[in-house]
Short mmCIF file of C-alpha atoms and ligand atoms in Angstrom, two decimals:
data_model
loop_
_atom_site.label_atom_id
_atom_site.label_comp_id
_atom_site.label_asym_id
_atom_site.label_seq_id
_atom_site.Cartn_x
_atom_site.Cartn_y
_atom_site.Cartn_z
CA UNK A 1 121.29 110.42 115.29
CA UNK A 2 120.26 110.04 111.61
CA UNK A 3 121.90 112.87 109.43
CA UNK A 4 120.67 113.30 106.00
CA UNK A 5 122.52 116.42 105.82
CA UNK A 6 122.81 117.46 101.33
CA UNK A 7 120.69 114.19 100.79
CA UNK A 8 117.55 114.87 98.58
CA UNK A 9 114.32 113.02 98.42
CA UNK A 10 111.40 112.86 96.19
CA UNK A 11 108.32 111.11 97.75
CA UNK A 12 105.61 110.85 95.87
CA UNK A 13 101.93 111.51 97.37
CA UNK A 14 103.39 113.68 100.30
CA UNK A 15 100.91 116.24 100.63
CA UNK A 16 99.32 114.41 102.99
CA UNK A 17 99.28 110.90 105.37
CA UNK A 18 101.84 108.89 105.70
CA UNK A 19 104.01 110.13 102.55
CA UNK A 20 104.18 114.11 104.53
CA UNK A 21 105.26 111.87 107.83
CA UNK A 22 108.38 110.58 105.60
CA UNK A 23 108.58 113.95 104.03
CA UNK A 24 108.83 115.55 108.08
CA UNK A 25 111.24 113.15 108.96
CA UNK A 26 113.24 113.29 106.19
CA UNK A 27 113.46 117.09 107.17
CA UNK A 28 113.90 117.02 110.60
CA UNK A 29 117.09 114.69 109.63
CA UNK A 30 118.30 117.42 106.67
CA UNK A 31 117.69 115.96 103.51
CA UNK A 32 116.23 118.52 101.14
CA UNK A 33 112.63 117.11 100.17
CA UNK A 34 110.71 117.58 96.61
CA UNK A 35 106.81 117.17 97.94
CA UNK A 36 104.78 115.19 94.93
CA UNK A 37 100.92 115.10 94.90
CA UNK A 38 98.45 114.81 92.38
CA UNK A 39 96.88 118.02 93.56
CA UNK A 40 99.29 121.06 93.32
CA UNK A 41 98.02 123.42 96.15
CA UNK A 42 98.04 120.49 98.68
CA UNK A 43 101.42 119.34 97.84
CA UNK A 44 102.13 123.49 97.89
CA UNK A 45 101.07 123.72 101.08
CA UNK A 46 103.19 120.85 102.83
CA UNK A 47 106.16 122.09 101.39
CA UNK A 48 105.85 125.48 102.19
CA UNK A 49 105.28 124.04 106.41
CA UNK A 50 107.86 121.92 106.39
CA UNK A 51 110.56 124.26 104.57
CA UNK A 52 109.27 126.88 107.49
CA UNK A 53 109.93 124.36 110.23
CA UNK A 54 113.45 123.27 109.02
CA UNK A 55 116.50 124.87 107.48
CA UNK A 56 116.26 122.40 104.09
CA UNK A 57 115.34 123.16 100.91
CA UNK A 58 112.03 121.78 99.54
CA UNK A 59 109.77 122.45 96.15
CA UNK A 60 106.28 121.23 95.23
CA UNK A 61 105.79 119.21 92.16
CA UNK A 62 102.26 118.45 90.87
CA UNK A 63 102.07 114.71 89.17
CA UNK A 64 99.99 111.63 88.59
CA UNK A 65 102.46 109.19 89.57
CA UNK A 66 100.59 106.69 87.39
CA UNK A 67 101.23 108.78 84.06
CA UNK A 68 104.77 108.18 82.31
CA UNK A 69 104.74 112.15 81.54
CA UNK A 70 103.89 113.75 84.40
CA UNK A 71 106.37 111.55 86.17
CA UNK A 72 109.19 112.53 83.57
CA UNK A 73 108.61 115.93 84.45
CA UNK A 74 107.89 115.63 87.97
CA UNK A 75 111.56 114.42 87.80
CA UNK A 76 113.06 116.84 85.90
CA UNK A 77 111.85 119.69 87.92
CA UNK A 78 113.01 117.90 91.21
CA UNK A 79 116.52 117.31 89.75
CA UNK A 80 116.91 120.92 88.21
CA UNK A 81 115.85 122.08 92.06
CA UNK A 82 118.10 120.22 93.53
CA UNK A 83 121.36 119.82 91.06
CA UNK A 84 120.71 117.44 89.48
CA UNK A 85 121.06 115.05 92.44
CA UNK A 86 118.46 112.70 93.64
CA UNK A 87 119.44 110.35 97.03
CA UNK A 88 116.17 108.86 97.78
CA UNK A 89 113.03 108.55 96.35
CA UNK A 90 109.78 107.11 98.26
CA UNK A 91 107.36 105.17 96.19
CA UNK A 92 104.51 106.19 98.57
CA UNK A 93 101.35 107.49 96.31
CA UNK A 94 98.44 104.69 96.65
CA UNK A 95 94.51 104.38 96.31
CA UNK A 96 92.02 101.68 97.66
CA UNK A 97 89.08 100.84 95.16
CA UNK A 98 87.91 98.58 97.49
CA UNK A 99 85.13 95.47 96.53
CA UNK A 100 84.72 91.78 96.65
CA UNK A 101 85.71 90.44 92.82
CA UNK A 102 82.75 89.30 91.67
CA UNK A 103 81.32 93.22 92.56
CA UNK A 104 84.56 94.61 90.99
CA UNK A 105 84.62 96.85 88.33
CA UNK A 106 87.32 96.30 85.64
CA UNK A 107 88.31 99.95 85.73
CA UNK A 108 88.60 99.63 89.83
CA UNK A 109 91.24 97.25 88.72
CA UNK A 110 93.17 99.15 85.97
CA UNK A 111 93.24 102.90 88.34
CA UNK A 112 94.15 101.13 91.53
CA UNK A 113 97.27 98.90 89.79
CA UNK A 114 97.69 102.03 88.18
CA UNK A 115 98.49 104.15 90.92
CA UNK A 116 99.75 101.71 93.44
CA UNK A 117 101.73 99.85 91.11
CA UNK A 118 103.15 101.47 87.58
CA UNK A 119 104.03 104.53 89.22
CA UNK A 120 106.70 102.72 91.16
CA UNK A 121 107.83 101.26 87.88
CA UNK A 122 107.45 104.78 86.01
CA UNK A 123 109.17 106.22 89.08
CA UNK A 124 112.23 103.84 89.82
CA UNK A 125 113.11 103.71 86.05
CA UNK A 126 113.17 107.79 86.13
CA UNK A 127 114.82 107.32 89.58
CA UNK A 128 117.78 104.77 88.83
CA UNK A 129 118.96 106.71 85.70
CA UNK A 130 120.51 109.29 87.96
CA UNK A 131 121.30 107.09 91.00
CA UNK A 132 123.09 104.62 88.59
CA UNK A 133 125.55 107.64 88.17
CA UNK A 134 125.97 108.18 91.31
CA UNK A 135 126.45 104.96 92.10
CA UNK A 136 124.74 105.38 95.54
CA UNK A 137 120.75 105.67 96.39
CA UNK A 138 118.01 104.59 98.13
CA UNK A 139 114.38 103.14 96.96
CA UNK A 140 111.96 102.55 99.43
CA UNK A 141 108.48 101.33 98.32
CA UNK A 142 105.26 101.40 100.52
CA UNK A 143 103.64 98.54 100.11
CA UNK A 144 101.19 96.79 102.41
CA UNK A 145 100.68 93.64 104.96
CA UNK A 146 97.51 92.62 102.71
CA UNK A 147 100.67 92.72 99.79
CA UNK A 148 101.74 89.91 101.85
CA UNK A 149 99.07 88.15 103.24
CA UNK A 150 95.64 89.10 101.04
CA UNK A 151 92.46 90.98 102.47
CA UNK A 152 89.17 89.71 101.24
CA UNK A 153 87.58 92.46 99.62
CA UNK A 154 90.86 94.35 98.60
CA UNK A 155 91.85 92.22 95.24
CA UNK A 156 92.91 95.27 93.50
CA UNK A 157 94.86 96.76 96.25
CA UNK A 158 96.79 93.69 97.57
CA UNK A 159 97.49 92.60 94.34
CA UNK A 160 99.37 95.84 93.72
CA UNK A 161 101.35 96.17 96.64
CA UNK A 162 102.02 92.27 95.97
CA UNK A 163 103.35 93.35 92.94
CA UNK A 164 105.40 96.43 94.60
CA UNK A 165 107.04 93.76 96.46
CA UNK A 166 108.22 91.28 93.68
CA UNK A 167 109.47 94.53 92.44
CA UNK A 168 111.52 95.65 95.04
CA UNK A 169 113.13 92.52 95.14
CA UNK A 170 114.19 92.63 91.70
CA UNK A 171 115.40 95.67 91.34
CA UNK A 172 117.42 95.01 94.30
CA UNK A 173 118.92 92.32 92.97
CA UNK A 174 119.66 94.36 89.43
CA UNK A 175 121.02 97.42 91.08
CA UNK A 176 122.81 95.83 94.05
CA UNK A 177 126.22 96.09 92.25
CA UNK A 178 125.62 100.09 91.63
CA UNK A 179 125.15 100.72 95.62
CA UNK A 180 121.26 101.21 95.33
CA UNK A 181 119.30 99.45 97.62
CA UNK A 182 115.66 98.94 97.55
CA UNK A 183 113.71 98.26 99.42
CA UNK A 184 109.99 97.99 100.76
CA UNK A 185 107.92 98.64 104.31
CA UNK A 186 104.59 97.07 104.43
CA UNK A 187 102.34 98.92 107.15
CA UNK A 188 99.88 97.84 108.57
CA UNK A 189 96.67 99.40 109.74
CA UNK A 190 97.56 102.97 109.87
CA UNK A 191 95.59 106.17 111.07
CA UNK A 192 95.15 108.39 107.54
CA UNK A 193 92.63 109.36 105.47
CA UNK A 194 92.78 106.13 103.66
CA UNK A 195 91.88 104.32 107.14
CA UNK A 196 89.29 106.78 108.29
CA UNK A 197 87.07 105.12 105.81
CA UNK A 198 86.29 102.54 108.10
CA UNK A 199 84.13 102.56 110.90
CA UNK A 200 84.97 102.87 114.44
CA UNK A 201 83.35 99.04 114.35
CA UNK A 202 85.48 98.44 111.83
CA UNK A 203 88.70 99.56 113.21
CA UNK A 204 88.19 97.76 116.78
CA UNK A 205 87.91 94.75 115.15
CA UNK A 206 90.97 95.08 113.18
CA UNK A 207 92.67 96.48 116.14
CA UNK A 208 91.44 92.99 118.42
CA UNK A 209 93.84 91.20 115.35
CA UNK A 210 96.67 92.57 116.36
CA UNK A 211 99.03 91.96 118.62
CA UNK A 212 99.79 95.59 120.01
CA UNK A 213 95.83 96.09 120.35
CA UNK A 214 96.06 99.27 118.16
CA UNK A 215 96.29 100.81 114.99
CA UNK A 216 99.47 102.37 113.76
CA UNK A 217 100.38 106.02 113.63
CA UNK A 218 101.82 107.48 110.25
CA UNK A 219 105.31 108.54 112.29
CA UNK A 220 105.50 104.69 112.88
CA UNK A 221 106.27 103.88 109.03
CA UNK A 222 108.19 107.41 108.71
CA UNK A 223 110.67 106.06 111.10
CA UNK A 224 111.26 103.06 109.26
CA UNK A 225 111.18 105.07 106.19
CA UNK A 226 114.33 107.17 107.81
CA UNK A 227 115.94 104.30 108.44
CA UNK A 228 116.33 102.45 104.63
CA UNK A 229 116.96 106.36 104.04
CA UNK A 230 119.92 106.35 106.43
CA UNK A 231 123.78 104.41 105.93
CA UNK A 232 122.74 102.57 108.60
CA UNK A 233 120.83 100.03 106.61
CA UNK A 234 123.58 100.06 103.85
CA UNK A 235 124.05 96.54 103.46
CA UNK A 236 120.35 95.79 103.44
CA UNK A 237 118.72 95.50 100.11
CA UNK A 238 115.43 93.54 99.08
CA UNK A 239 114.04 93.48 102.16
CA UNK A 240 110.27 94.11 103.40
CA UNK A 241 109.85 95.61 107.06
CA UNK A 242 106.55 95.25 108.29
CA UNK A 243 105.16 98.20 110.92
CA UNK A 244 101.95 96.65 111.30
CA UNK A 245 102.03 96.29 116.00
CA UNK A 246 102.92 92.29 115.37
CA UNK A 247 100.18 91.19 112.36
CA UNK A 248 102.28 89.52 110.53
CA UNK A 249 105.07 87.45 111.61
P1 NAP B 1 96.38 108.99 102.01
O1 NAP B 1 96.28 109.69 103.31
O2 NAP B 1 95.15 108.78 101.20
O3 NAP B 1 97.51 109.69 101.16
C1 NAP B 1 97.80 109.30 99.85
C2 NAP B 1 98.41 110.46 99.11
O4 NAP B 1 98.67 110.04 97.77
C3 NAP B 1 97.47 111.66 99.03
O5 NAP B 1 98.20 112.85 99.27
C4 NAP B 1 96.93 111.59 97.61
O6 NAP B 1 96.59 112.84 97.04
C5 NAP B 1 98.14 111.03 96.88
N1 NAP B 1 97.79 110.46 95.60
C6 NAP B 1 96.67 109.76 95.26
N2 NAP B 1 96.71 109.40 93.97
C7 NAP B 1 97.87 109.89 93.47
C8 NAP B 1 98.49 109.85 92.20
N3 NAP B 1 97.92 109.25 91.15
N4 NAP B 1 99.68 110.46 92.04
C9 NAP B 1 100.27 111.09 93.07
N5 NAP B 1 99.74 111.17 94.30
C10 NAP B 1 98.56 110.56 94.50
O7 NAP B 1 96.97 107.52 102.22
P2 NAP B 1 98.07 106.98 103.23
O8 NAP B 1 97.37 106.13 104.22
O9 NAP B 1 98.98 108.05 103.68
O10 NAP B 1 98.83 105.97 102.23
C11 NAP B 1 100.14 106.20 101.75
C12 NAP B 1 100.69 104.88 101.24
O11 NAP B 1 100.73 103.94 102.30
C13 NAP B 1 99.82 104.26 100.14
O12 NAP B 1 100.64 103.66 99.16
C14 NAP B 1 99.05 103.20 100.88
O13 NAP B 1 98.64 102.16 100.04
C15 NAP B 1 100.09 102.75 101.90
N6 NAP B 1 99.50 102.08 103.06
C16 NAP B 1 98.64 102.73 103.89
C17 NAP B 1 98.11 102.05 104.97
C18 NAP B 1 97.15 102.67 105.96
O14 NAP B 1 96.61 101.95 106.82
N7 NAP B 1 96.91 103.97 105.91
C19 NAP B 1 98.45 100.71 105.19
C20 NAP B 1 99.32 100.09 104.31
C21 NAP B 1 99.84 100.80 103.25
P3 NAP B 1 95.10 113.41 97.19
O15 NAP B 1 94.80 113.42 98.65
O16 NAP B 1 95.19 114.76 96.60
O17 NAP B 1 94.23 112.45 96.43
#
């Protein structure tokens, strides 16, 4: 079993989706969790369940992930809660924009790179100040299989979580001699908000593309999320683990 026992975690956009998932598991495994959203009273809420559900410590931080401030102080509350000790921090916050590029607007562009993208840079240099200290941590980035492979219609979004990738490697290879791996998990088609866009057209032809027939549940990328969390994946650093039922291999 996983034990994450006096670990601590920030994950950014964990009020909801895929980033509370991590936030749960996290949890359930004993890691004290610092719940970032853009809005307050949702990432209020998901604290406030998940410190009621386990016997870990856990504090809502309001931030824009994409804004070098907020994320300064989204970190400085999150290390004065917890000791000034940060283990792990999930890059998770992300927005689609989506539209063919000749339809795209240039502002699609900037808030979607934005979001997906900067904020991991704003949030790992933040991030690796105190885990360079410590000489131990964990980065995990959620990225995406389109970050690998491309989406038509998604130009924006899959360059940014292309981007999240040549960043994890990179700062995997500049912080490998400190103990802090990073790393990144590229879902694939997972059932969130984000997903529930589509229509149910939509998402049985995406599910025909893949090998496992189905879309993905959040719990599917918090598991792997647990895992680059864990010691077990100590000596792996710069790595991308797709969940995605088989879509890309
Ligand atoms: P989601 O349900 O829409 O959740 C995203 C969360 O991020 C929300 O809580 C949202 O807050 C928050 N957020 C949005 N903008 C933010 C900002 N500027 N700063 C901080 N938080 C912000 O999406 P999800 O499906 O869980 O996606 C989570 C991550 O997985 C994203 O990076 C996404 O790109 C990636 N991913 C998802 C899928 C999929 O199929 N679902 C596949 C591949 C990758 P509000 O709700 O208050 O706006």
């Amino acid at each position: 079993m996983i034990d994450l026992t006096s670990k601590t975690a920030l994950i950014t956009g964990s009020g909801r989706g895929i980033g509370k998932e991590i936030a749960v598991k996290l949890a359930a495994a004993g890691a004290n969790v610092a719940i970032s959203d853009i809005d307050l009273e949702t990432a209020k809420a998901t604290a406030a369940e998940i410190a009621g559900a386990y016997k870990i410590k856990t504090i809502a931080v309001a931030a824009d992930a994409s804004k070098a401030a907020d994320v300064e102080k989204m970190f400085a509350d999150t290390l004065e809660a917890f000791g000034g000790k940060l283990d792990i921090l999930i890059n998770n916050a992300g927005i689609t924009r989506d539209g063919l590029l000749m339809r795209m607007k240039e502002e699609d562009w900037d808030l979607v790179l934005n979001i997906n993208l900067k904020s991991a840079f704003l949030c790992c240099k933040e991030a690796t100040r105190t885990m360079m200290k410590a000489r131990s941590g964990k980065i995990i980035n959620i990225a995406s299989v389109v970050g690998l492979m491309g989406n038509a219609g998604q130009v924006n979004y899959s360059a940014s979580k292309a981007g999240m990738i040549g960043l994890t490697k990179t700062l995997a290879r500049e912080f490998a001699s400190r103990s802090i791996n990073v790393n990144a998990i590229a879902p694939g088609f997972i059932k969130t908000a984000m997903t529930d866009k589509l229509t149910d057209a939509e998402k049985e032809k995406l599910a025909s593309g893949i090998p496992m027939a189905k879309l993905g549940e959040p719990v599917d990328v918090a598991n792997a999320a647990l895992f680059l969390s864990s010691a077990l994946s100590d000596y792996i650093t710069g790595q991308v683990i797709t969940v995605d039922g088989g879509l890309v291999m």
